[in-house]
PDB file of C-alpha atoms in Angstrom:
ATOM      1  CA  MET A  14       0.210 -26.873 -67.498  1.00  0.00           C
ATOM      2  CA  ALA A  15      -3.379 -28.004 -67.942  1.00  0.00           C
ATOM      3  CA  SER A  16      -6.102 -26.338 -65.949  1.00  0.00           C
ATOM      4  CA  ASN A  17      -8.353 -28.368 -63.679  1.00  0.00           C
ATOM      5  CA  ALA A  18     -11.104 -25.757 -63.884  1.00  0.00           C
ATOM      6  CA  ALA A  19     -14.586 -27.037 -64.630  1.00  0.00           C
ATOM      7  CA  VAL A  20     -15.647 -26.643 -68.253  1.00  0.00           C
ATOM      8  CA  PRO A  21     -19.141 -25.213 -68.759  1.00  0.00           C
ATOM      9  CA  PHE A  22     -21.495 -27.951 -69.971  1.00  0.00           C
ATOM     10  CA  TRP A  23     -22.392 -26.015 -73.134  1.00  0.00           C
ATOM     11  CA  ARG A  24     -18.702 -25.966 -74.074  1.00  0.00           C
ATOM     12  CA  ALA A  25     -18.328 -29.674 -73.249  1.00  0.00           C
ATOM     13  CA  ALA A  26     -21.309 -30.348 -75.558  1.00  0.00           C
ATOM     14  CA  GLY A  27     -19.463 -28.586 -78.389  1.00  0.00           C
ATOM     15  CA  MET A  28     -21.699 -25.475 -78.467  1.00  0.00           C
ATOM     16  CA  THR A  29     -20.913 -21.798 -78.369  1.00  0.00           C
ATOM     17  CA  TYR A  30     -22.448 -19.681 -75.643  1.00  0.00           C
ATOM     18  CA  ILE A  31     -24.637 -17.906 -78.214  1.00  0.00           C
ATOM     19  CA  THR A  32     -26.093 -21.226 -79.410  1.00  0.00           C
ATOM     20  CA  TYR A  33     -26.758 -22.299 -75.828  1.00  0.00           C
ATOM     21  CA  SER A  34     -28.321 -18.934 -75.013  1.00  0.00           C
ATOM     22  CA  ASN A  35     -30.610 -19.094 -78.075  1.00  0.00           C
ATOM     23  CA  ILE A  36     -31.791 -22.593 -77.137  1.00  0.00           C
ATOM     24  CA  CYS A  37     -32.596 -21.412 -73.607  1.00  0.00           C
ATOM     25  CA  ALA A  38     -34.442 -18.323 -74.863  1.00  0.00           C
ATOM     26  CA  ASN A  39     -36.538 -20.375 -77.303  1.00  0.00           C
ATOM     27  CA  THR A  40     -37.418 -22.846 -74.558  1.00  0.00           C
ATOM     28  CA  VAL A  41     -38.605 -20.067 -72.259  1.00  0.00           C
ATOM     29  CA  ARG A  42     -40.617 -18.395 -75.066  1.00  0.00           C
ATOM     30  CA  ASN A  43     -42.306 -21.721 -75.864  1.00  0.00           C
ATOM     31  CA  CYS A  44     -43.483 -21.967 -72.236  1.00  0.00           C
ATOM     32  CA  LEU A  45     -45.196 -18.566 -72.203  1.00  0.00           C
ATOM     33  CA  LYS A  46     -48.938 -17.964 -72.434  1.00  0.00           C
ATOM     34  CA  GLU A  47     -50.746 -15.032 -74.033  1.00  0.00           C
ATOM     35  CA  PRO A  48     -50.308 -12.035 -73.840  1.00  0.00           C
ATOM     36  CA  TYR A  49     -46.672 -12.620 -72.826  1.00  0.00           C
ATOM     37  CA  ILE A  50     -45.791 -14.735 -75.858  1.00  0.00           C
ATOM     38  CA  SER A  51     -46.862 -11.937 -78.237  1.00  0.00           C
ATOM     39  CA  GLU A  52     -44.693  -9.455 -76.336  1.00  0.00           C
ATOM     40  CA  ALA A  53     -41.699 -11.816 -76.441  1.00  0.00           C
ATOM     41  CA  VAL A  54     -42.086 -12.433 -80.180  1.00  0.00           C
ATOM     42  CA  ALA A  55     -42.244  -8.674 -80.816  1.00  0.00           C
ATOM     43  CA  ARG A  56     -38.996  -8.149 -78.844  1.00  0.00           C
ATOM     44  CA  GLU A  57     -37.022 -10.755 -80.761  1.00  0.00           C
ATOM     45  CA  LYS A  58     -37.220  -8.853 -84.070  1.00  0.00           C
ATOM     46  CA  VAL A  59     -33.861  -7.475 -85.179  1.00  0.00           C
ATOM     47  CA  HIS A  60     -33.326  -4.381 -87.290  1.00  0.00           C
ATOM     48  CA  PHE A  61     -29.948  -3.247 -88.600  1.00  0.00           C
ATOM     49  CA  SER A  62     -28.508  -1.003 -91.281  1.00  0.00           C
ATOM     50  CA  VAL A  63     -25.954  -1.773 -93.966  1.00  0.00           C
ATOM     51  CA  ALA A  64     -23.868   0.949 -95.604  1.00  0.00           C
ATOM     52  CA  LYS A  65     -21.468   0.574 -98.511  1.00  0.00           C
ATOM     53  CA  TRP A  66     -18.184   2.421 -98.263  1.00  0.00           C
ATOM     54  CA  VAL A  67     -16.821   4.143-101.371  1.00  0.00           C
ATOM     55  CA  ASP A  68     -13.515   6.045-101.339  1.00  0.00           C
ATOM     56  CA  GLY A  69     -13.384   5.870 -97.551  1.00  0.00           C
ATOM     57  CA  LYS A  70     -16.847   7.410 -97.049  1.00  0.00           C
ATOM     58  CA  PRO A  71     -20.082   5.641 -96.096  1.00  0.00           C
ATOM     59  CA  GLN A  72     -22.958   5.775 -98.558  1.00  0.00           C
ATOM     60  CA  LYS A  73     -26.608   6.065 -97.513  1.00  0.00           C
ATOM     61  CA  PRO A  74     -27.412   3.153 -95.176  1.00  0.00           C
ATOM     62  CA  ILE A  75     -30.101   0.604 -96.023  1.00  0.00           C
ATOM     63  CA  VAL A  76     -32.253  -0.481 -93.076  1.00  0.00           C
ATOM     64  CA  ARG A  77     -32.765  -4.265 -92.965  1.00  0.00           C
ATOM     65  CA  SER A  78     -34.782  -6.568 -90.761  1.00  0.00           C
ATOM     66  CA  ASP A  79     -34.810 -10.284 -90.053  1.00  0.00           C
ATOM     67  CA  ASP A  80     -38.601 -10.167 -89.658  1.00  0.00           C
ATOM     68  CA  PRO A  81     -40.042 -12.916 -91.917  1.00  0.00           C
ATOM     69  CA  GLU A  82     -43.276 -10.935 -92.302  1.00  0.00           C
ATOM     70  CA  GLU A  83     -41.505  -8.066 -94.089  1.00  0.00           C
TER      71      GLU A  83
END
């Protein structure tokens, strides 16, 4: 039986929620003025670590960043 529930417009447009959310966040950031835009840009940096596993044990993790300045 098909559902008559409303489909979110981002789903109807063929997007995932993450894609829709990123578009909205970028739009809001583009509307900001200083000093708020600098604060927003600093918050969007992502840092993560990657560890190889050998014989079921993690090796020393490597810290990575998506920051284009690094």
